[in-house]
mmCIF file with all atom_site columns, C-alpha atoms in Angstrom:
data_model
loop_
_atom_site.group_PDB
_atom_site.id
_atom_site.type_symbol
_atom_site.label_atom_id
_atom_site.label_alt_id
_atom_site.label_comp_id
_atom_site.label_asym_id
_atom_site.label_entity_id
_atom_site.label_seq_id
_atom_site.pdbx_PDB_ins_code
_atom_site.Cartn_x
_atom_site.Cartn_y
_atom_site.Cartn_z
_atom_site.occupancy
_atom_site.B_iso_or_equiv
_atom_site.pdbx_formal_charge
_atom_site.auth_seq_id
_atom_site.auth_comp_id
_atom_site.auth_asym_id
_atom_site.auth_atom_id
_atom_site.pdbx_PDB_model_num
ATOM 1  C CA . UNK A 1 1  ? -29.553 21.914 104.637 1.00 56.00 ? 1  UNK A CA 1
ATOM 2  C CA . UNK A 1 2  ? -32.298 19.954 102.881 1.00 57.00 ? 2  UNK A CA 1
ATOM 3  C CA . UNK A 1 3  ? -30.874 16.682 104.202 1.00 66.00 ? 3  UNK A CA 1
ATOM 4  C CA . UNK A 1 4  ? -31.241 17.864 107.789 1.00 61.00 ? 4  UNK A CA 1
ATOM 5  C CA . UNK A 1 5  ? -34.918 18.721 107.306 1.00 63.00 ? 5  UNK A CA 1
ATOM 6  C CA . UNK A 1 6  ? -35.635 15.469 105.490 1.00 71.00 ? 6  UNK A CA 1
ATOM 7  C CA . UNK A 1 7  ? -33.962 13.556 108.328 1.00 70.00 ? 7  UNK A CA 1
ATOM 8  C CA . UNK A 1 8  ? -36.132 15.324 110.918 1.00 74.00 ? 8  UNK A CA 1
ATOM 9  C CA . UNK A 1 9  ? -39.220 14.675 108.809 1.00 75.00 ? 9  UNK A CA 1
ATOM 10 C CA . UNK A 1 10 ? -38.361 10.973 108.576 1.00 80.00 ? 10 UNK A CA 1
ATOM 11 C CA . UNK A 1 11 ? -37.729 10.695 112.311 1.00 76.00 ? 11 UNK A CA 1
ATOM 12 C CA . UNK A 1 12 ? -40.973 12.536 113.083 1.00 74.00 ? 12 UNK A CA 1
ATOM 13 C CA . UNK A 1 13 ? -42.946 10.336 110.668 1.00 79.00 ? 13 UNK A CA 1
ATOM 14 C CA . UNK A 1 14 ? -41.636 7.158  112.270 1.00 80.00 ? 14 UNK A CA 1
ATOM 15 C CA . UNK A 1 15 ? -42.419 8.528  115.742 1.00 74.00 ? 15 UNK A CA 1
ATOM 16 C CA . UNK A 1 16 ? -45.940 9.545  114.682 1.00 75.00 ? 16 UNK A CA 1
ATOM 17 C CA . UNK A 1 17 ? -46.694 6.121  113.190 1.00 79.00 ? 17 UNK A CA 1
ATOM 18 C CA . UNK A 1 18 ? -45.500 4.343  116.334 1.00 76.00 ? 18 UNK A CA 1
ATOM 19 C CA . UNK A 1 19 ? -47.471 6.739  118.519 1.00 73.00 ? 19 UNK A CA 1
ATOM 20 C CA . UNK A 1 20 ? -50.682 6.140  116.564 1.00 74.00 ? 20 UNK A CA 1
ATOM 21 C CA . UNK A 1 21 ? -50.243 2.372  116.784 1.00 73.00 ? 21 UNK A CA 1
ATOM 22 C CA . UNK A 1 22 ? -49.678 2.534  120.540 1.00 71.00 ? 22 UNK A CA 1
ATOM 23 C CA . UNK A 1 23 ? -52.635 4.844  121.030 1.00 69.00 ? 23 UNK A CA 1
ATOM 24 C CA . UNK A 1 24 ? -54.906 2.383  119.214 1.00 68.00 ? 24 UNK A CA 1
ATOM 25 C CA . UNK A 1 25 ? -53.875 -0.245 121.744 1.00 69.00 ? 25 UNK A CA 1
ATOM 26 C CA . UNK A 1 26 ? -53.942 1.994  124.814 1.00 68.00 ? 26 UNK A CA 1
ATOM 27 C CA . UNK A 1 27 ? -57.177 3.856  124.049 1.00 69.00 ? 27 UNK A CA 1
ATOM 28 C CA . UNK A 1 28 ? -59.130 1.140  125.830 1.00 66.00 ? 28 UNK A CA 1
ATOM 29 C CA . UNK A 1 29 ? -57.569 2.290  129.113 1.00 67.00 ? 29 UNK A CA 1
ATOM 30 C CA . UNK A 1 30 ? -59.042 5.779  128.816 1.00 76.00 ? 30 UNK A CA 1
ATOM 31 C CA . UNK A 1 31 ? -62.623 4.776  129.492 1.00 83.00 ? 31 UNK A CA 1
ATOM 32 C CA . UNK A 1 32 ? -64.098 2.898  132.374 1.00 87.00 ? 32 UNK A CA 1
ATOM 33 C CA . UNK A 1 33 ? -60.811 1.674  133.889 1.00 88.00 ? 33 UNK A CA 1
ATOM 34 C CA . UNK A 1 34 ? -59.884 5.274  134.737 1.00 89.00 ? 34 UNK A CA 1
ATOM 35 C CA . UNK A 1 35 ? -63.289 5.772  136.342 1.00 92.00 ? 35 UNK A CA 1
ATOM 36 C CA . UNK A 1 36 ? -62.848 2.591  138.374 1.00 93.00 ? 36 UNK A CA 1
ATOM 37 C CA . UNK A 1 37 ? -59.357 3.665  139.435 1.00 93.00 ? 37 UNK A CA 1
ATOM 38 C CA . UNK A 1 38 ? -60.597 7.085  140.517 1.00 94.00 ? 38 UNK A CA 1
ATOM 39 C CA . UNK A 1 39 ? -63.450 5.597  142.532 1.00 95.00 ? 39 UNK A CA 1
ATOM 40 C CA . UNK A 1 40 ? -61.111 3.048  144.122 1.00 95.00 ? 40 UNK A CA 1
ATOM 41 C CA . UNK A 1 41 ? -58.721 5.848  145.106 1.00 93.00 ? 41 UNK A CA 1
ATOM 42 C CA . UNK A 1 42 ? -61.555 7.861  146.633 1.00 92.00 ? 42 UNK A CA 1
ATOM 43 C CA . UNK A 1 43 ? -62.721 4.816  148.602 1.00 93.00 ? 43 UNK A CA 1
ATOM 44 C CA . UNK A 1 44 ? -59.195 4.012  149.747 1.00 92.00 ? 44 UNK A CA 1
ATOM 45 C CA . UNK A 1 45 ? -58.674 7.635  150.746 1.00 90.00 ? 45 UNK A CA 1
ATOM 46 C CA . UNK A 1 46 ? -61.830 7.574  152.823 1.00 91.00 ? 46 UNK A CA 1
ATOM 47 C CA . UNK A 1 47 ? -60.888 4.287  154.512 1.00 93.00 ? 47 UNK A CA 1
ATOM 48 C CA . UNK A 1 48 ? -57.334 5.416  155.329 1.00 90.00 ? 48 UNK A CA 1
ATOM 49 C CA . UNK A 1 49 ? -58.308 8.960  156.298 1.00 88.00 ? 49 UNK A CA 1
ATOM 50 C CA . UNK A 1 50 ? -56.632 10.778 153.424 1.00 84.00 ? 50 UNK A CA 1
ATOM 51 C CA . UNK A 1 51 ? -59.611 13.070 152.880 1.00 81.00 ? 51 UNK A CA 1
ATOM 52 C CA . UNK A 1 52 ? -57.773 16.172 154.114 1.00 85.00 ? 52 UNK A CA 1
ATOM 53 C CA . UNK A 1 53 ? -55.313 16.178 151.207 1.00 83.00 ? 53 UNK A CA 1
ATOM 54 C CA . UNK A 1 54 ? -56.660 18.231 148.334 1.00 87.00 ? 54 UNK A CA 1
ATOM 55 C CA . UNK A 1 55 ? -54.094 16.894 145.861 1.00 87.00 ? 55 UNK A CA 1
ATOM 56 C CA . UNK A 1 56 ? -55.290 13.356 146.445 1.00 87.00 ? 56 UNK A CA 1
ATOM 57 C CA . UNK A 1 57 ? -58.952 14.292 146.083 1.00 89.00 ? 57 UNK A CA 1
ATOM 58 C CA . UNK A 1 58 ? -58.364 16.389 142.960 1.00 91.00 ? 58 UNK A CA 1
ATOM 59 C CA . UNK A 1 59 ? -56.294 13.615 141.355 1.00 91.00 ? 59 UNK A CA 1
ATOM 60 C CA . UNK A 1 60 ? -59.067 11.102 142.037 1.00 92.00 ? 60 UNK A CA 1
ATOM 61 C CA . UNK A 1 61 ? -61.725 13.374 140.556 1.00 93.00 ? 61 UNK A CA 1
ATOM 62 C CA . UNK A 1 62 ? -59.552 14.100 137.533 1.00 93.00 ? 62 UNK A CA 1
ATOM 63 C CA . UNK A 1 63 ? -59.178 10.373 136.901 1.00 92.00 ? 63 UNK A CA 1
ATOM 64 C CA . UNK A 1 64 ? -62.938 9.990  137.056 1.00 94.00 ? 64 UNK A CA 1
ATOM 65 C CA . UNK A 1 65 ? -63.556 12.917 134.704 1.00 93.00 ? 65 UNK A CA 1
ATOM 66 C CA . UNK A 1 66 ? -60.902 11.754 132.227 1.00 89.00 ? 66 UNK A CA 1
ATOM 67 C CA . UNK A 1 67 ? -62.412 8.283  132.312 1.00 90.00 ? 67 UNK A CA 1
ATOM 68 C CA . UNK A 1 68 ? -65.875 9.639  131.548 1.00 91.00 ? 68 UNK A CA 1
ATOM 69 C CA . UNK A 1 69 ? -64.561 11.769 128.696 1.00 88.00 ? 69 UNK A CA 1
ATOM 70 C CA . UNK A 1 70 ? -62.540 8.847  127.335 1.00 84.00 ? 70 UNK A CA 1
ATOM 71 C CA . UNK A 1 71 ? -65.541 6.551  127.486 1.00 86.00 ? 71 UNK A CA 1
ATOM 72 C CA . UNK A 1 72 ? -67.771 9.028  125.672 1.00 86.00 ? 72 UNK A CA 1
ATOM 73 C CA . UNK A 1 73 ? -65.154 9.627  122.966 1.00 81.00 ? 73 UNK A CA 1
ATOM 74 C CA . UNK A 1 74 ? -64.605 5.905  122.405 1.00 81.00 ? 74 UNK A CA 1
ATOM 75 C CA . UNK A 1 75 ? -68.370 5.305  122.295 1.00 82.00 ? 75 UNK A CA 1
ATOM 76 C CA . UNK A 1 76 ? -68.765 8.071  119.721 1.00 82.00 ? 76 UNK A CA 1
ATOM 77 C CA . UNK A 1 77 ? -65.981 6.567  117.579 1.00 77.00 ? 77 UNK A CA 1
ATOM 78 C CA . UNK A 1 78 ? -67.580 3.128  117.623 1.00 77.00 ? 78 UNK A CA 1
ATOM 79 C CA . UNK A 1 79 ? -70.997 4.512  116.750 1.00 76.00 ? 79 UNK A CA 1
ATOM 80 C CA . UNK A 1 80 ? -72.193 5.020  113.178 1.00 72.00 ? 80 UNK A CA 1
ATOM 81 C CA . UNK A 1 81 ? -73.878 8.281  114.084 1.00 67.00 ? 81 UNK A CA 1
#
């Protein structure tokens, strides 16, 4: 029984280490690029007349909000204060 739990712990530890390494690389995409993508989608939706679809508008606004939150979090991490 102990071997099963130790195997799961080992697998989880390896997964967690890989996840943390990937997140350190990908965290740069959570800031301004998400804001730019959201704004570009809103502009494209306006140009192509997709303004009647709530899902499209909500997804664009969510990208913008996630980008703002990601930028603030990354700025706080880089700061000494």
